Coordinates of N, CA and C in Angstrom, one line a residue:
R1 N -84.5 34.7 46.9 CA -84.8 36.4 47.5 C -86.3 36.8 47.6
V2 N -86.7 37.5 48.8 CA -88.2 37.9 48.7 C -88.4 39.3 48.9
N3 N -89.1 39.3 47.9 CA -89.9 41.1 48.0 C -89.6 41.4 49.7
S4 N -89.1 42.5 50.3 CA -89.4 43.0 51.1 C -90.3 43.4 51.7
S5 N -91.0 44.0 50.7 CA -92.0 45.2 51.0 C -93.6 44.6 51.1
L6 N -93.4 42.7 50.9 CA -94.4 41.9 51.3 C -94.1 41.3 52.7
S7 N -95.3 41.1 53.6 CA -94.8 40.2 54.6 C -95.1 38.8 54.3
S8 N -94.4 38.0 55.1 CA -94.1 36.4 54.2 C -95.7 36.0 54.4
D9 N -96.5 36.1 55.3 CA -98.2 35.7 54.7 C -98.6 35.9 53.4
E10 N -98.2 37.2 53.0 CA -98.6 37.9 51.8 C -97.7 37.4 50.4
L11 N -96.7 36.8 50.6 CA -95.7 36.1 49.5 C -96.4 35.9 48.0
L12 N -96.2 36.4 47.2 CA -97.0 35.7 46.0 C -95.3 35.3 45.2
L13 N -95.7 34.1 44.4 CA -94.6 33.4 43.8 C -94.0 34.1 42.8
E14 N -94.5 35.4 42.3 CA -94.0 35.9 41.1 C -92.8 36.7 42.1
D15 N -93.0 36.9 43.2 CA -92.2 37.8 44.0 C -90.9 36.9 44.4
L16 N -90.5 35.7 44.5 CA -89.8 34.7 44.4 C -88.4 34.8 43.4
E17 N -87.0 35.0 43.5 CA -86.2 34.8 42.5 C -85.8 33.3 42.7
T18 N -85.5 33.0 41.3 CA -85.1 31.5 41.4 C -83.6 31.3 41.1
E19 N -83.0 30.3 41.6 CA -81.7 30.1 41.5 C -81.2 30.5 40.0
G20 N -82.3 29.9 38.9 CA -81.8 30.2 37.7 C -81.9 31.7 37.4
E21 N -82.8 32.5 37.8 CA -82.8 33.9 37.5 C -81.3 34.6 38.3
R22 N -81.1 33.8 39.4 CA -80.1 34.2 40.1 C -78.5 34.4 39.0
Q23 N -78.4 32.9 38.5 CA -77.4 32.7 37.8 C -77.1 33.7 36.6
L24 N -78.7 33.8 35.5 CA -78.7 34.3 34.7 C -78.3 35.9 35.2
K25 N -78.9 37.0 36.0 CA -78.6 38.1 36.3 C -77.0 38.1 36.7
S26 N -76.1 37.3 37.4 CA -75.0 37.0 37.7 C -73.9 37.4 36.2
L27 N -74.5 36.0 35.4 CA -73.7 36.0 34.3 C -73.9 37.7 33.5
L28 N -75.1 38.3 33.8 CA -75.3 39.5 33.0 C -74.2 40.5 33.6
H29 N -74.3 40.5 35.0 CA -73.4 41.6 35.3 C -71.9 41.4 35.0
Q30 N -71.1 40.2 34.8 CA -70.0 39.6 34.2 C -69.6 40.3 32.9
Q31 N -71.0 40.1 32.2 CA -70.7 40.6 31.0 C -70.8 42.0 30.9
L32 N -71.7 42.5 31.3 CA -71.3 44.0 31.8 C -70.3 44.5 32.2
D33 N -69.5 44.1 33.3 CA -68.4 44.5 33.9 C -67.3 44.5 32.7
T34 N -66.9 46.0 32.3 CA -66.1 46.1 31.8 C -64.3 46.4 32.1
T35 N -64.2 46.3 33.8 CA -63.6 47.1 34.9 C -62.1 45.5 34.9
V36 N -62.5 44.5 33.5 CA -61.7 43.2 34.0 C -60.5 43.4 33.7
S37 N -59.2 42.9 34.1 CA -57.7 43.0 33.4 C -57.5 41.5 32.7
I38 N -56.4 41.8 32.1 CA -55.9 40.6 31.4 C -55.3 39.6 31.8
E39 N -54.8 39.9 33.2 CA -54.7 39.2 34.1 C -55.7 38.2 35.4
Q40 N -56.8 38.9 35.0 CA -57.8 38.3 36.0 C -58.5 37.3 34.9
C41 N -58.6 37.6 33.3 CA -59.0 36.7 32.7 C -58.1 35.4 32.4
K42 N -57.0 35.3 32.3 CA -55.9 34.5 33.0 C -55.8 33.7 33.8
S43 N -56.5 34.5 34.7 CA -56.5 33.7 35.8 C -57.5 32.6 36.1
K44 N -58.6 33.1 35.3 CA -59.9 32.3 35.2 C -60.1 30.9 34.3
R45 N -58.5 31.0 33.6 CA -58.7 29.9 32.3 C -58.3 28.7 32.6
R46 N -59.0 27.8 32.1 CA -58.6 26.8 32.3 C -58.7 25.6 31.2
C47 N -57.5 24.6 31.2 CA -57.5 23.9 30.0 C -57.8 22.2 30.5
F48 N -58.8 21.4 29.4 CA -59.1 20.3 29.7 C -58.9 19.7 28.1
A49 N -58.2 19.0 28.4 CA -57.9 18.2 26.9 C -58.7 16.8 26.8
P50 N -60.0 16.6 26.2 CA -60.7 15.2 26.4 C -59.6 14.0 26.2
A51 N -59.9 12.7 26.7 CA -59.0 11.9 26.5 C -59.0 10.8 25.3
A52 N -59.8 11.4 24.3 CA -60.2 10.7 23.2 C -58.9 11.7 22.0
F53 N -58.4 13.1 22.6 CA -57.3 13.3 22.2 C -55.6 13.0 22.5
Y54 N -55.6 12.1 23.3 CA -54.5 11.7 24.2 C -54.2 10.5 23.2
K55 N -52.5 11.1 22.6 CA -52.0 9.9 21.8 C -50.6 9.6 21.8
P56 N -50.2 8.5 22.4 CA -49.0 8.2 23.2 C -48.0 8.3 22.1
F57 N -46.6 8.6 22.2 CA -45.6 8.2 21.3 C -44.9 7.0 21.2
G58 N -45.6 6.1 21.9 CA -45.2 4.7 22.1 C -44.5 4.1 20.7
E59 N -45.2 4.4 19.6 CA -45.2 3.6 18.7 C -44.3 4.1 18.0
E60 N -44.1 5.4 17.7 CA -42.8 6.4 17.3 C -41.6 5.9 18.3
A61 N -41.9 5.8 19.1 CA -40.6 5.3 20.0 C -40.0 4.3 20.0
A62 N -41.2 3.2 19.3 CA -40.6 1.8 19.7 C -39.3 1.7 19.0
G63 N -38.1 0.8 19.7 CA -37.3 0.5 18.9 C -35.8 1.2 19.5
A64 N -34.6 1.3 19.2 CA -33.9 1.7 19.8 C -33.6 3.1 19.5
L65 N -33.4 3.8 20.3 CA -32.8 5.2 20.1 C -31.9 5.8 20.8
T66 N -31.7 7.0 20.1 CA -30.1 7.7 21.1 C -31.0 8.4 22.1
L67 N -30.4 9.0 22.9 CA -31.5 10.0 24.1 C -31.5 11.2 23.4
S68 N -31.1 11.7 22.4 CA -31.0 12.9 21.7 C -32.6 12.6 20.3
Q69 N -32.2 11.3 20.5 CA -33.7 10.9 19.4 C -34.8 11.3 20.1
F70 N -34.8 10.4 21.5 CA -35.9 10.3 22.2 C -36.4 11.9 22.6
Q71 N -35.5 12.5 22.7 CA -35.8 13.9 23.6 C -36.7 14.7 22.5
A72 N -35.8 14.7 21.5 CA -36.4 15.3 19.9 C -37.6 14.8 19.7
L73 N -37.9 13.5 19.9 CA -39.5 13.1 19.6 C -40.6 13.4 20.9
Q74 N -40.0 13.5 22.4 CA -40.6 14.5 23.3 C -41.1 15.8 23.0
E75 N -40.1 16.5 22.6 CA -40.2 17.8 22.2 C -41.4 17.9 21.3
S76 N -41.8 17.1 19.9 CA -42.4 17.1 19.2 C -44.0 16.8 19.8
D77 N -43.7 16.0 20.4 CA -45.0 15.2 21.4 C -45.7 16.7 21.9
K78 N -44.6 17.5 22.5 CA -45.2 18.5 23.6 C -45.8 19.5 22.7
E79 N -44.9 19.9 21.2 CA -45.8 20.9 20.4 C -47.2 20.6 20.4
T80 N -47.2 19.3 19.9 CA -48.6 18.5 19.2 C -49.9 18.6 19.8
S81 N -49.4 18.4 21.4 CA -50.0 18.8 22.4 C -50.5 20.3 22.9
S82 N -49.9 21.0 22.7 CA -49.7 22.5 23.2 C -50.8 23.2 22.1
L83 N -50.6 22.3 21.1 CA -51.9 23.0 19.4 C -53.1 22.2 19.8
R84 N -53.0 20.8 20.2 CA -54.5 20.2 20.4 C -54.9 21.5 21.4
E85 N -54.4 21.7 22.4 CA -55.1 22.6 23.2 C -55.6 23.5 22.9
L86 N -54.9 24.3 22.0 CA -55.6 25.7 21.2 C -57.1 25.4 20.2
G87 N -57.1 23.8 20.2 CA -58.3 23.5 19.7 C -58.5 23.0 17.8
L88 N -56.8 22.9 17.7 CA -56.2 22.5 16.3 C -56.6 20.9 16.0
S89 N -57.4 20.9 14.6 CA -57.4 19.2 14.7 C -56.5 18.4 13.9
D90 N -56.2 17.5 13.6 CA -54.8 16.8 13.2 C -54.4 17.0 12.3
S91 N -55.3 17.2 11.1 CA -54.9 17.8 9.6 C -54.3 19.4 9.7
E92 N -54.7 20.2 10.6 CA -54.6 21.6 11.2 C -52.9 21.6 12.1
I93 N -52.9 20.3 12.9 CA -51.6 20.4 13.4 C -50.4 20.0 12.0
L94 N -50.7 19.0 11.2 CA -49.9 18.4 10.4 C -49.5 19.8 9.2
L95 N -50.9 20.5 9.0 CA -50.1 21.4 8.2 C -49.5 22.7 8.8
W96 N -49.5 22.8 10.2 CA -48.6 23.7 11.1 C -47.1 23.1 10.6
K97 N -47.1 22.0 11.4 CA -45.9 21.2 11.2 C -44.9 21.6 9.7

């Protein structure tokens, strides 16, 4: 963006707004905007689980299991995964369980 009070021949370097300044202004406006709702915050939430946290339950499921045993194991794995998404470490998950 260019200061409109100057003609294009008289542009000074300090009158130019850089992309970084624009981003900072945008972030500042987002922080100062207090008219946000919980639904808007939820819609912006993103969950990314690092690959290092993925631990398949194949070792625990090895051998002959009944369907109910396998489903219980699967439910336990889902619970563990959701706790990892919340940012808990393995020791904290064991303490929770």
